[in-house]
Structures are given as structure tokens and as C-alpha cells.
Coordinates of C-alpha atoms in Angstrom, one line a residue:
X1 CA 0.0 0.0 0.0
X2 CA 1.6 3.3 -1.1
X3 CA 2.4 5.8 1.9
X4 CA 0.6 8.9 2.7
X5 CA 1.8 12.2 4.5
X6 CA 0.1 10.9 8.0
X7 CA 1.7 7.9 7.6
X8 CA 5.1 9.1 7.7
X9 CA 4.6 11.6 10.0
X10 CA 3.4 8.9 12.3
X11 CA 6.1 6.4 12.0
X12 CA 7.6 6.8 15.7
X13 CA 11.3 5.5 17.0
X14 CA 10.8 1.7 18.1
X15 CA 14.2 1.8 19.6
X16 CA 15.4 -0.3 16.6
X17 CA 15.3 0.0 12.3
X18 CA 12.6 -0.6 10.3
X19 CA 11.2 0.3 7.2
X20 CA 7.8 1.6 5.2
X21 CA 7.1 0.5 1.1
X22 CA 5.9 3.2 -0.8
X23 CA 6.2 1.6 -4.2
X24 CA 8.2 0.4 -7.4
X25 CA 11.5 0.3 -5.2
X26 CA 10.9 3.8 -3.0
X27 CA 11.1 3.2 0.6
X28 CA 10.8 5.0 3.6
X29 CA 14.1 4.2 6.3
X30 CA 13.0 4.8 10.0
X31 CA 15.9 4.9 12.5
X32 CA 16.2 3.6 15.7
X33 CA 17.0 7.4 16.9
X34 CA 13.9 8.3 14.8
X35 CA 15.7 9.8 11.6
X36 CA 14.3 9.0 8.3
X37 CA 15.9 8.6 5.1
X38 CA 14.4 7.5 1.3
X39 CA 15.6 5.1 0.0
X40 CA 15.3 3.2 -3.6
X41 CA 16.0 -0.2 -4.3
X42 CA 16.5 -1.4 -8.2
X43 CA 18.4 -4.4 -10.0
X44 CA 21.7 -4.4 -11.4
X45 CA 23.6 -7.1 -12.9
X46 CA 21.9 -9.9 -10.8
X47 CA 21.8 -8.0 -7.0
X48 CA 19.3 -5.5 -5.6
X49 CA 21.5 -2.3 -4.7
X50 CA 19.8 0.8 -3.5
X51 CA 20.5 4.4 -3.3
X52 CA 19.9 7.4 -1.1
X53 CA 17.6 10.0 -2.2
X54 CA 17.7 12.1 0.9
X55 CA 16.2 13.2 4.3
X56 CA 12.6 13.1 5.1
X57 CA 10.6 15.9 6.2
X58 CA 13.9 18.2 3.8
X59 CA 12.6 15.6 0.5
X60 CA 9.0 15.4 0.8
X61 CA 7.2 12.3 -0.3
X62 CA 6.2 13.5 -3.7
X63 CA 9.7 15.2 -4.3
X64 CA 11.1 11.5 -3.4
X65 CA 8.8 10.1 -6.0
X66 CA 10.0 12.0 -8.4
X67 CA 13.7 11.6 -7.7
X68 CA 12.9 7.6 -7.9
X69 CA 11.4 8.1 -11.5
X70 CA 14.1 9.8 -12.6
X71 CA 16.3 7.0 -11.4
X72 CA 14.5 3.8 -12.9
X73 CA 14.7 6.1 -15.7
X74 CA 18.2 6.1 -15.6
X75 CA 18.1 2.4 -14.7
X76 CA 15.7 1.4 -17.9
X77 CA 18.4 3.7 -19.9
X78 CA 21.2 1.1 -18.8
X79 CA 22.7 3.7 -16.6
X80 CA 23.6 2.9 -13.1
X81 CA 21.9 5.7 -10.6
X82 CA 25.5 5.9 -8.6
X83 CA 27.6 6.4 -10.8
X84 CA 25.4 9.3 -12.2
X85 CA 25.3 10.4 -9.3
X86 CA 29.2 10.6 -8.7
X87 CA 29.5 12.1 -12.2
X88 CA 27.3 15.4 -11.2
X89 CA 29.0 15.9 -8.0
X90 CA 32.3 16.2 -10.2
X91 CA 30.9 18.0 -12.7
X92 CA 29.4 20.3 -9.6
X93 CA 33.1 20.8 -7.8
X94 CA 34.7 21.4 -11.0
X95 CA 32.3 23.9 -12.5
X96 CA 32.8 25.8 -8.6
X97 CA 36.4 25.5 -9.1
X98 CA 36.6 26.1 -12.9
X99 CA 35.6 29.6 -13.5
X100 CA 36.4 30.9 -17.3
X101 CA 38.9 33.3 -15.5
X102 CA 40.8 30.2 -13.7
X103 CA 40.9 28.0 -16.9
X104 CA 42.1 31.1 -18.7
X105 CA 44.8 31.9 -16.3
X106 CA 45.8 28.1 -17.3
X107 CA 45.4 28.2 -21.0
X108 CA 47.1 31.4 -20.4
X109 CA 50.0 29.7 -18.7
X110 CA 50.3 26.8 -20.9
X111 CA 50.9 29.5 -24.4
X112 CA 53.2 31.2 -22.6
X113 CA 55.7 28.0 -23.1
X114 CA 55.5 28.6 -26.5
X115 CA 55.4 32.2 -27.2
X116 CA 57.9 35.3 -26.6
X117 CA 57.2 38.0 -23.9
X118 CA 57.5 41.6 -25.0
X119 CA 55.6 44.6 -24.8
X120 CA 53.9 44.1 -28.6
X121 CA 53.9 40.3 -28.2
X122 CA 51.1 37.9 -28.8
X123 CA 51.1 37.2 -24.7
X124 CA 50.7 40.8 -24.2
X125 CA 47.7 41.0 -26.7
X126 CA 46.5 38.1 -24.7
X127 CA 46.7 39.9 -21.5
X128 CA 45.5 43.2 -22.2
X129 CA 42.2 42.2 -24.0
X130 CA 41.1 39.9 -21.4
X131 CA 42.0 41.8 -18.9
X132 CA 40.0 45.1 -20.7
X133 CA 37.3 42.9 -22.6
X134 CA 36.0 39.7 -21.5
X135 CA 36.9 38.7 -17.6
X136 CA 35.2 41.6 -16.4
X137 CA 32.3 39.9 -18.3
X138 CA 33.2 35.8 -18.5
X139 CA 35.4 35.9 -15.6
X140 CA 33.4 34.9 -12.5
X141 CA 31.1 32.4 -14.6
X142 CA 31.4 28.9 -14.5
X143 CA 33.3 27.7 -17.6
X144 CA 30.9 25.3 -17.7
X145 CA 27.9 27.6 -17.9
X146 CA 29.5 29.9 -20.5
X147 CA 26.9 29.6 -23.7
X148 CA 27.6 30.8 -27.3
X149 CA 25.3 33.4 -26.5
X150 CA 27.7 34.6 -23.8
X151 CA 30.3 34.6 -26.2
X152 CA 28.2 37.2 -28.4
X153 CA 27.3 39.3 -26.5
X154 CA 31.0 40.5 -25.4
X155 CA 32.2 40.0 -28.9
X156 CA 29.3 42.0 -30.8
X157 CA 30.2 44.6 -28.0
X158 CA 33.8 44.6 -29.3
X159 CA 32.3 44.4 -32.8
X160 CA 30.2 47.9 -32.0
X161 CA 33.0 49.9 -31.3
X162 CA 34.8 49.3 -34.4
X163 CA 37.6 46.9 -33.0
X164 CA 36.8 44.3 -36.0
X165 CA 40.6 43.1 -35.2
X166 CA 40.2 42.8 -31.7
X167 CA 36.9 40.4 -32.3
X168 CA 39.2 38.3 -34.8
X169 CA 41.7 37.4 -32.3
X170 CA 39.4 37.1 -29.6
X171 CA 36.9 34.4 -31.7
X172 CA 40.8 32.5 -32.1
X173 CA 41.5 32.8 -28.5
X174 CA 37.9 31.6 -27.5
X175 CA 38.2 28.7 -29.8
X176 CA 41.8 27.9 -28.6
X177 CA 40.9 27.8 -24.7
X178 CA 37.4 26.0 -24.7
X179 CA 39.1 23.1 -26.6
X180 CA 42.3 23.2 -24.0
X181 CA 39.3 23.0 -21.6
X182 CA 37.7 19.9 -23.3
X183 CA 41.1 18.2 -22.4
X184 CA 41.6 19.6 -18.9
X185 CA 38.6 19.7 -17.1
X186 CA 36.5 17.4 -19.5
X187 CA 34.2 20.4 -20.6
X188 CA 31.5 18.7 -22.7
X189 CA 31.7 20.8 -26.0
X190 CA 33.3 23.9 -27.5
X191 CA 30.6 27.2 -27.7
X192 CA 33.2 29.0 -29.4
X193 CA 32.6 26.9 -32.3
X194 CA 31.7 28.4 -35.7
X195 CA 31.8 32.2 -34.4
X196 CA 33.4 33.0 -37.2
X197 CA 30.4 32.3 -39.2
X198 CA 28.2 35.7 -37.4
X199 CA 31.6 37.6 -37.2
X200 CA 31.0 41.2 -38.6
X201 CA 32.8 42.1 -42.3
X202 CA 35.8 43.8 -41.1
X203 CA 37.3 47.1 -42.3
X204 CA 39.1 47.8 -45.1
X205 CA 42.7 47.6 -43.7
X206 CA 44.2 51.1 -42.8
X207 CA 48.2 50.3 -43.7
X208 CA 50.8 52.1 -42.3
X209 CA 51.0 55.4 -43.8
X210 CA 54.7 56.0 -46.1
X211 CA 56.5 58.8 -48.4
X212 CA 56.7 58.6 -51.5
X213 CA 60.5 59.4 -53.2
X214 CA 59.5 63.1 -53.9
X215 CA 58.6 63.7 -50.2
X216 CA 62.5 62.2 -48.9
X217 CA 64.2 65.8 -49.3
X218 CA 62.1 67.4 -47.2
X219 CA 61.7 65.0 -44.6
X220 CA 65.8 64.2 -44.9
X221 CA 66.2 68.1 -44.0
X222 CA 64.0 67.9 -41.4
X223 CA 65.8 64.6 -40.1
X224 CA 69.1 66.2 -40.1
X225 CA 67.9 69.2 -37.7
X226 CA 65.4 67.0 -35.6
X227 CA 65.8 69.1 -32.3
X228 CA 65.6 65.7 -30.0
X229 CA 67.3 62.9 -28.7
X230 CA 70.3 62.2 -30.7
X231 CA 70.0 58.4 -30.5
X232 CA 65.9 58.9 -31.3
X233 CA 67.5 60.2 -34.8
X234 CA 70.1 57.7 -35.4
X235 CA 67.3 55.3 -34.8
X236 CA 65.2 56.8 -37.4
X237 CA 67.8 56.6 -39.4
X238 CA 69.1 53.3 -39.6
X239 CA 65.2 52.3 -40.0
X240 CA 65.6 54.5 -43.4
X241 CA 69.0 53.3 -44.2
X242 CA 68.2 49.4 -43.9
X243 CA 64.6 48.8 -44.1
X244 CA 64.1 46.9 -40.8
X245 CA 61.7 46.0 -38.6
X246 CA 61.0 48.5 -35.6
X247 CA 61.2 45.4 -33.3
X248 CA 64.7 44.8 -34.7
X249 CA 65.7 47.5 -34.0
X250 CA 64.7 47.7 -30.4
X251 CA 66.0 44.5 -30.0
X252 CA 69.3 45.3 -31.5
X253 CA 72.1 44.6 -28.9
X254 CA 76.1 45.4 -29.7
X255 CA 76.9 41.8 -30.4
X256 CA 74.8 41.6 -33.5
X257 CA 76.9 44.0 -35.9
X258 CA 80.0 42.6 -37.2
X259 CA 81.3 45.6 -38.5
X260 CA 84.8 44.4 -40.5
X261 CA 82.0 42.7 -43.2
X262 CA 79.1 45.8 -42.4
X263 CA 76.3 42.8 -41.3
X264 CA 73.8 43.2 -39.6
X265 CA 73.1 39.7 -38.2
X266 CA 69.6 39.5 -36.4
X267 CA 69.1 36.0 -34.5
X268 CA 65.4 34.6 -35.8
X269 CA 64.0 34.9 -32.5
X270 CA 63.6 38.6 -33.0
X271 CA 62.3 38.4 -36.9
X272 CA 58.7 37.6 -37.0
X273 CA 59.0 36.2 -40.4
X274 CA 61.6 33.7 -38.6
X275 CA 59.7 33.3 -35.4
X276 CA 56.5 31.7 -37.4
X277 CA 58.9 29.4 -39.1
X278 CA 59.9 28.0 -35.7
X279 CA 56.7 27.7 -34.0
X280 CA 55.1 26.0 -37.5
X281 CA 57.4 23.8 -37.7
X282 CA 58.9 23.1 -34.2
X283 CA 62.1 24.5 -34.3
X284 CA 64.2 26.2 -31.9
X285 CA 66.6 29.2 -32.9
X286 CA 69.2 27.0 -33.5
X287 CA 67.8 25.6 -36.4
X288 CA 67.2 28.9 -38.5
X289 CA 69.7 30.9 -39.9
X290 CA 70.0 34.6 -39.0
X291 CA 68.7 37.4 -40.6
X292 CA 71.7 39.3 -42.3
X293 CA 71.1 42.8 -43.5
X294 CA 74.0 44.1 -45.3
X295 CA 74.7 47.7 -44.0
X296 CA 75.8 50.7 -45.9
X297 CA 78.6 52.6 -45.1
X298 CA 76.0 55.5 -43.8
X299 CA 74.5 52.9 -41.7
X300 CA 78.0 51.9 -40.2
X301 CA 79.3 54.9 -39.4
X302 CA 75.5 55.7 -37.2
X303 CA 76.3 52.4 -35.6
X304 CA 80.1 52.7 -34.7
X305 CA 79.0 56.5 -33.1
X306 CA 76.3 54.5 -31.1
X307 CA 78.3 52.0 -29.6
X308 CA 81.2 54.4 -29.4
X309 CA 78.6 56.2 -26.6
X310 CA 77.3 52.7 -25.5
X311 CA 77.1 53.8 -21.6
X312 CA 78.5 49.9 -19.0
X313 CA 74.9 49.7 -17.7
X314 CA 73.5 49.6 -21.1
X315 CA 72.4 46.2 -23.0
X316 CA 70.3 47.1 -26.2
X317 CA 71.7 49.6 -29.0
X318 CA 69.3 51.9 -28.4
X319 CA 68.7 52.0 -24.7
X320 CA 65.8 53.7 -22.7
X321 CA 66.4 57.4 -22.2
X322 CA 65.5 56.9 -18.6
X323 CA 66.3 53.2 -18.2
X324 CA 69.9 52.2 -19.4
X325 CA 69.4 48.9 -19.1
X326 CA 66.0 48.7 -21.4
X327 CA 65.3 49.5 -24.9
X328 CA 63.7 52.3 -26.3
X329 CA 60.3 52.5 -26.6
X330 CA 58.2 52.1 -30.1
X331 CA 56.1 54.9 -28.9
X332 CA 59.4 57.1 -29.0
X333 CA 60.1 57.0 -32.3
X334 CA 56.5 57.5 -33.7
X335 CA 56.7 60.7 -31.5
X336 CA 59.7 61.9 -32.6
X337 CA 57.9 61.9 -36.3
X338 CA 54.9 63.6 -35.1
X339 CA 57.2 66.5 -34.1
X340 CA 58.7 67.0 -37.0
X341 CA 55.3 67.2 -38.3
X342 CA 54.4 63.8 -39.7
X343 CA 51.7 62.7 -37.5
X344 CA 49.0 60.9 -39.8
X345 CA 51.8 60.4 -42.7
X346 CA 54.8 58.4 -41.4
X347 CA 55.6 55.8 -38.3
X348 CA 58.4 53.5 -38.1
X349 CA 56.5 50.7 -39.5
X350 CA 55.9 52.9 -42.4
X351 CA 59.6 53.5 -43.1
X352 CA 59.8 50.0 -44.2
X353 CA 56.8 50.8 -46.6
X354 CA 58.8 53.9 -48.1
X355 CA 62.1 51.6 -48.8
X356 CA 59.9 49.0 -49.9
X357 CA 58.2 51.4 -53.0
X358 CA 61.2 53.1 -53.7
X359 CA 63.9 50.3 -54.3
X360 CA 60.9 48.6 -56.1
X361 CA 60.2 52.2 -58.1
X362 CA 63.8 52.1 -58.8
X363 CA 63.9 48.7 -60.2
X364 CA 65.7 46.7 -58.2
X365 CA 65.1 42.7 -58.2
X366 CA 62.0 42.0 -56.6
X367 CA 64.1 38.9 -54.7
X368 CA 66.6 41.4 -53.4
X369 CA 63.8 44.2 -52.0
X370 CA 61.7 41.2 -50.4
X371 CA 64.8 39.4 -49.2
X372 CA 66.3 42.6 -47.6
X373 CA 63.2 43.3 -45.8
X374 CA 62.6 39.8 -44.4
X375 CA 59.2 39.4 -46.3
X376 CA 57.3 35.7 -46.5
X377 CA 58.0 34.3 -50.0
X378 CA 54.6 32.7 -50.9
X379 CA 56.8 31.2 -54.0
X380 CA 57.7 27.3 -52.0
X381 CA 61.3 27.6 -54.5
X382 CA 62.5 31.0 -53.3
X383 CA 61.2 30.4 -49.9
X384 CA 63.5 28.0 -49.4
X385 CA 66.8 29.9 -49.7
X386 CA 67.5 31.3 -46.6
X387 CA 68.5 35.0 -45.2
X388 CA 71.8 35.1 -46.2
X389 CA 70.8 34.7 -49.8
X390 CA 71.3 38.3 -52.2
X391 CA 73.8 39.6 -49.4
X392 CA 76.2 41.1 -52.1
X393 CA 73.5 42.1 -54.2
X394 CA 71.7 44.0 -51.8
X395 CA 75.1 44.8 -50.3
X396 CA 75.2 47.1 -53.7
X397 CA 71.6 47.6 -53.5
X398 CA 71.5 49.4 -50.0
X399 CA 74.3 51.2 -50.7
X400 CA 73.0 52.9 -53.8
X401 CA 70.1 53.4 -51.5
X402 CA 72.2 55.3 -49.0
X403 CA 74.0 57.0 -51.3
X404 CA 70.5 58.3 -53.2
X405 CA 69.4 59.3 -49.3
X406 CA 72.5 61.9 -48.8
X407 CA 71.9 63.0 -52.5
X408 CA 68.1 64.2 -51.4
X409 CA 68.7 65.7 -48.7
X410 CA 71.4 68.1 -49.8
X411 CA 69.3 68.5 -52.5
X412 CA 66.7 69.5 -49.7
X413 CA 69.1 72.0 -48.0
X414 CA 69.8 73.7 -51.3
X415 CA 65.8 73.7 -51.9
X416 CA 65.8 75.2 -48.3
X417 CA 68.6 77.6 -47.3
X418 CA 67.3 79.4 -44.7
X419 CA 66.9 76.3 -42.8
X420 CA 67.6 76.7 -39.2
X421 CA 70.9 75.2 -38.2
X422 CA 71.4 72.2 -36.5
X423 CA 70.7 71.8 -32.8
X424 CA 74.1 71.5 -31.0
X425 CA 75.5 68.1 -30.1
X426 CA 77.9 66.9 -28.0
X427 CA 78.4 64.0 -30.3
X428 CA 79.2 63.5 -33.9
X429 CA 79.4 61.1 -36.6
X430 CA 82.7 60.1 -37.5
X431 CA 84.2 59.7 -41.3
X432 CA 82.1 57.2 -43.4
X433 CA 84.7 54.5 -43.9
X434 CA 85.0 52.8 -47.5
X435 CA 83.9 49.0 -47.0
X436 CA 85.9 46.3 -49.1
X437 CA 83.4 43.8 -51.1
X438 CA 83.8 40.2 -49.9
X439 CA 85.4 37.7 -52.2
X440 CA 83.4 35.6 -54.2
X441 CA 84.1 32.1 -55.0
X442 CA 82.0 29.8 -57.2
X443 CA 78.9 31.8 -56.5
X444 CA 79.6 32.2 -53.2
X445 CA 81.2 35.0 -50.4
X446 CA 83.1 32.9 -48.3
X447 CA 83.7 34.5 -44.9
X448 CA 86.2 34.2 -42.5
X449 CA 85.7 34.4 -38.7
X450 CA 85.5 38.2 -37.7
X451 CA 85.5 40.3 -34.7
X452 CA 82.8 41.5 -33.8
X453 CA 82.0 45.0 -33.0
X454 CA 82.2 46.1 -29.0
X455 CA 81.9 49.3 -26.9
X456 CA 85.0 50.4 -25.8
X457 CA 86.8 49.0 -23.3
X458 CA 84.3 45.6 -24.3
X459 CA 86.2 42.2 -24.7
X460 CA 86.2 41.6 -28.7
X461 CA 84.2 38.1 -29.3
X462 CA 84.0 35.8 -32.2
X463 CA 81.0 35.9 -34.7
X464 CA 80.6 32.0 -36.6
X465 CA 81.7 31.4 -39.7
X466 CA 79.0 32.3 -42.1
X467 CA 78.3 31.3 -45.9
X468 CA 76.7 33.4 -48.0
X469 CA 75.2 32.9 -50.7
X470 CA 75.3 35.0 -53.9
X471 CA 73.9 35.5 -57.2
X472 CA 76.4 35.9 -60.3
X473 CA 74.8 38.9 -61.6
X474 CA 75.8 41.2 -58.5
X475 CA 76.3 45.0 -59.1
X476 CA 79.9 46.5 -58.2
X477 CA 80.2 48.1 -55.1
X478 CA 80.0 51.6 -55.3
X479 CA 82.6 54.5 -54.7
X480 CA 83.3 56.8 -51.7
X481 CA 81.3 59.8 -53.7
X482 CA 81.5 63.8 -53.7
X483 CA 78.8 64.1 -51.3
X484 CA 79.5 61.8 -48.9
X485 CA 82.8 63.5 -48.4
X486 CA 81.1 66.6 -47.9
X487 CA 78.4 65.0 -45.1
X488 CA 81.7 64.0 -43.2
X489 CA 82.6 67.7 -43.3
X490 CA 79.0 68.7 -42.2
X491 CA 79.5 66.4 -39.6
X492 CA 83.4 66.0 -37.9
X493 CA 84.5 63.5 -36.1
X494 CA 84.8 64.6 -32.1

């Protein structure tokens, strides 16, 4: 006979156990202390186990009903009610314990074996937006709660204020750390899943803005009499004289240059072009050969004065005005253009842009302009060769280059002649020194080992012996000329 409310409210302590039958397996479990508890009874695999469903008056007989339905439900389904049961106490500690912010912080973690601090790094990127965009949002939620709706809501939010970029990385990022959470704490399925599919069209990409040739006299002149830092202008300088990267150059530290051969050589960790190549295809440094960028004679003089001034608490080339020991800052040389009046029409990302078109305007092998700025060859043949391919030819090339640059701008000061004068300094460039070609043998420059260039006082190391690799057709190296002589005039030695 099923129970009834009376019933169990009745059932008094007998001073020993005993129990009341509701039906299909639910039972009612009387103490001997007078504490009752449901129970239900089923069959599995041959025996008649049973399972708590909880305290009587807290689960009420119709709530106690229900919980045994759901069970035989289970039951009829092939599912045993414990385990279940064990499973959705897990899942209840690990959804309290894994909140989107804590499984970030370990996703987080986990990239960061893999990826390369710095202040424009992908880790920083990482940081920042989450930290401005989506934990103030996602952060205290369950990660096991978070629904793709969630996931619209902050990325439309993004969407609204024009950050289409922002959105892109973050709909990577999602995608990247629900699946690391499929693995770690068993998370079910991925809601960042097909995001991309709702993303918002993005913008037409705004590139860096550049000069065009025409525009290099004026800005030369105004270069030359740049009333700031000295080492913000050298910077700005070598970016114009070699085409690198602004991260290069920040990165640049006095063991790099080999100045006897006028090379550059950048390790690959600081080339991004190099730095994808390791982490696609599992590589450490070791395994990529350097960046070389042949330097002109201009650029060689700017970095003999610079380590000439190199201070003993100083590491990078171009330190920190403030901070010896750290590099300068990006935002330093974007602000030095902005005084000189090119806000909106040149940053040092741009400089690259204005080598790029003029040595391409100028005719130069494509191979040699793409090769001397480091660019991905989409070609499988030519993206082979590696970075010490073209050095002679863009040896020549660069120097050309250079020479073209101190051609403009005392073009521009004869445009100009009322031009204030230069701000004093209490450093100069010395001499540009004439640079011997390397030999060539069979197609290739085969280099010796070399000393490589050191503050003073500095012990003199030992660069590796490097082969490079040149093409046949390379142009002669050019002469000291007229008005390079006259520059080292314009600017004595101290």
C-alpha cells in the first residue's frame, strides 16, 4: 500500500530500524534514533543495490517520488543511478572551481611555453584584452555555464566599437581555450565553435602610412635638424638606411653587428618572419639561420657612433632614455615623427613601406627588395633559400640606396637655405669608412671568422663562420662619392 503524509509523520522511534514501502523500489528508512531517510531499491547485474535520495521531512514524499522516477529512468536507460550520481557531483566541484577566468589563467599559462614575452607580443595582446574585454564579463562564470550566446554578447560589444581586429583574435583565442578545456577539465563541447560564421565584415585595412620618393628631401632636412634625442635620430635613421623591422631594432644589442663585413646579423627569434617558421614547424633558434642585413657605409658609421657612446649599464643599442638597461620605446620613435610634423603620414613601421616602394620604383630585383626586408616568399622555391641569400647584391643595393638618401637631402638643403641650423651636439658622426666587397668564389662569399663590434673597453668576441650565398649577376660596389665626403665635413668626427 503506497504511503501517505500521516503515515510518515506517524512512524515513531521503536528503539530499533525498520522500514515503510511506498512503491516500485521507494522506501521509507526509520531509524532507531527516529531519523528517516528515502531510499530506492533497483536491480543491477543480478543483485538489488539501493541508493539514497535524501532526508525526510527536507525531500518530501512527492519530491522522493519524483527523484525515484528519474532514477528507474536512468536504470531502464542502462545507466547505473550511482555512478550518475558521482558524475554530477564532479561535474558540480569542478564547475565551482573552474571559472572561465581560472581556466584562462591556465590556457594562459600553458601558451606562454610557446610564445615570446614583449611589450607588442602575442602574450601581451592576450593579457590586455582579457583583462580590458571579456573577464570583467566571463570571468566569475562557470566555464561550464558559458553559452555561445555569452560569447556574443561580449564579442558584438567589441564588434560595436569598431575593434573588428580585436573580435578576430578574440573568436581564435575563445576557440583555442574552450578546446584546451575539453582536455583539462572534461568540458563537454566547444561554444566557441563556428563564431566566425556571425563575425561582422571587417574594415578595409588602414596600412601604415609612407613617403613617397619626392617627399624624402624634405623629410631628410628635417631629419638632419630633428631638435631631440640624438639616439631617437640615429634610430630613425638606420630604419631608413636598412629597411628593418622596428622590433629589430629595439631588439638590436652590440653583439649583432659585425662591422669588418658591415652585417647586420639578427638572431630569428627577434624576426617575425623567422619566429612563425619556428613555432610552425617546431624549431628552436638553432635551427634557422640569422637574418643578415648588409649595412651601408651611412649605416655603419650611425652604428660605430652608437656603440662608441654605448654607456656599461647599457644592454640594447638603443637603450631607454630613462632606463639604461632597457630598450627604447616604439612609442618614442612615432613621436619623434609627429614633431617634425608627420603625424598621420609616417611611423616607423611605415619607413619600411617607403624603402619597400622606392627600391621597387627604382627597379631593383624583386628577390633582393623582399629578401632585404625579411618578407614571406609565398613562391615554395624562393622560400627555401634562406636569409643570407642576395647579401652582395643587396650589399650594392643598399648602398645605392644610402648614397641616393645623402643626394636628397642636400638636394633638400639647397631647396631650403634658410633652414635653421642644427641643434648643438655633443656627439658627432665620424668619417664614413670605405667597405671592401667580400670575395666571391663559385657563387659564393666565403667569410672568415671576424671580430665583432664592441663598446669600448668591451672584450672583442668571435662571430661564426657564415656562408653566403650569392647570385652571379651582383652589381659592383660603389665608390666613396662627392657628397659623402662633404656630409663627413658637415658632420666632424669629435
Amino acid at each position: 500500500m503506497p504511503l501517505t503524509d500521516t503515515a510518515i509523520r506517524l512512524a515513531k522511534p521503536t528503539g530499533r530500524d525498520y522500514t515503510l514501502k511506498d512503491g516500485d523500489g521507494l522506501a521509507l528508512f526509520v531509524g532507531a534514533s527516529g531519523a528517516k531517510n528515502w531510499h530506492f531499491r533497483f536491480s543491477w547485474a543480478g543483485k538489488q543495490p539501493r541508493i539514497s535520495l535524501g532526508t525526510y521531512p527536507e525531500i518530501s514524499l512527492k519530491e522522493a517520488r519524483e527523484l525515484r522516477d528519474q532514477a528507474r529512468a536512468l536504470v531502464a536507460k542502462g545507466v547505473d543511478p550511482r555512478i550518475h550520481r558521482r558524475q554530477e557531483r564532479k561535474a558540480a566541484l569542478l564547475a565551482a572551481s573552474n571559472t572561465f577566468e581560472a581556466v584562462f589563467r591556465s590556457w594562459r599559462d600553458f601558451k606562454a611555453l610557446s610564445l615570446k614575452a614583449g611589450r607588442q607580443s602575442t602574450l601581451s595582446q592576450v593579457d590586455r584584452i582579457f583583462k580590458k574585454d571579456l573577464l570583467p564579463t566571463l570571468g566569475p562564470q562557470s566555464i561550464f555555464e558559458i553559452t555561445r550566446a555569452d560569447l556574443l554578447e561580449v564579442l558584438r560589444k567589441i564588434e560595436r566599437r569598431g575593434a573588428h581586429t580585436t573580435a578576430e583574435k578574440c573568436r581564435t583565442w575563445f576557440n583555442q581555450l574552450f578546446r584546451y578545456a575539453m582536455v583539462e577539465v572534461e568540458l563537454q563541447s566547444n561554444p566557441a565553435a563556428d563564431l566566425d560564421i556571425v563575425a561582422m565584415p571587417k574594415l578595409r585595412v588602414k596600412h601604415n602610412p609612407f613617403l613617397r620618393m619626392e617627399q624624402l628631401p624634405a623629410f631628410l632636412v628635417k631629419l638632419r635638424h630633428y631638435g631631440g634625442d640624438l639616439n631617437t635620430q640615429l634610430g630613425l635613421r638606420l630604419l631608413l638606411l636598412t629597411g628593418v623591422r622596428t622590433g629589430e631594432l629595439r631588439s638590436a644589442v652590440p653583439e649583432q653587428f659585425d662591422l669588418e663585413r658591415s652585417l647586420w646579423i639578427v638572431p630569428p627569434e627577434n624576426v617575425k618572419q623567422l619566429q612563425e617558421q619556428m613555432r610552425k614547424k617546431n624549431k628552436d633558434c638553432t635551427e634557422i639561420p640569422p637574418y643578415l642585413v648588409p649595412l651601408p657605409r651611412q649605416a655603419v658609421a650611425i652604428v660605430r657612433e652608437l656603440l662608441r657612446a654605448k654607456s656599461p649599464a647599457q644592454r640594447y643599442l638603443l637603450p631607454h632614455r630613462s632606463k639604461p638597461r632597457e630598450r627604447i620605446s616604439e612609442n618614442t620613435l612615432n613621436a619623434a615623427l609627429k614633431r617634425m610634423g608627420y603625424k598621420d603620414q609616417l611611423t616607423g613601421h611605415g619607413i619600411r613601406a617607403t624603402v619597400s616602394t622606392a627600391l621597387n620604383e627604382l627597379g631593383y630585383h624583386k628577390d633582393w627588395v623582399e629578401a632585404q626586408l625579411s618578407h614571406a616568399d609565398t613562391n615554395q622555391i624562393r622560400a627555401s633559400y634562406n636569409h643570407a641569400e642576395y647579401v652582395e647584391q643587396r650589399r650594392a643595393m643598399m648602398q645605392d640606396w644610402a648614397d641616393r638618401l645623402d643626394q636628397w637631402e642636400m638636394q633638400g638643403l639647397q631647396a631650403d637655405p634658410e633652414m635653421a641650423p642644427s641643434m648643438p651636439r655633443d656627439r658627432r658622426l665620424p668619417p664614413v669608412p670605405a667597405v671592401e666587397p667580400l670575395p666571391i668564389r663559385d657563387g659564393h662569399v666565403e667569410s672568415a671568422p671576424a671580430e665583432v663590434a664592441a663598446g669600448e673597453g668591451d672584450e672583442l668576441e668571435r662571430s661564426p663562420v657564415l656562408t653566403l650565398v650569392a647570385r652571379k649577376d651582383q652589381r659592383p660596389q660603389p665608390v666613396l662619392t662627392d657628397i659623402q665626403r662633404e656630409r663627413a665635413l658637415v658632420l666632424p668626427a669629435p
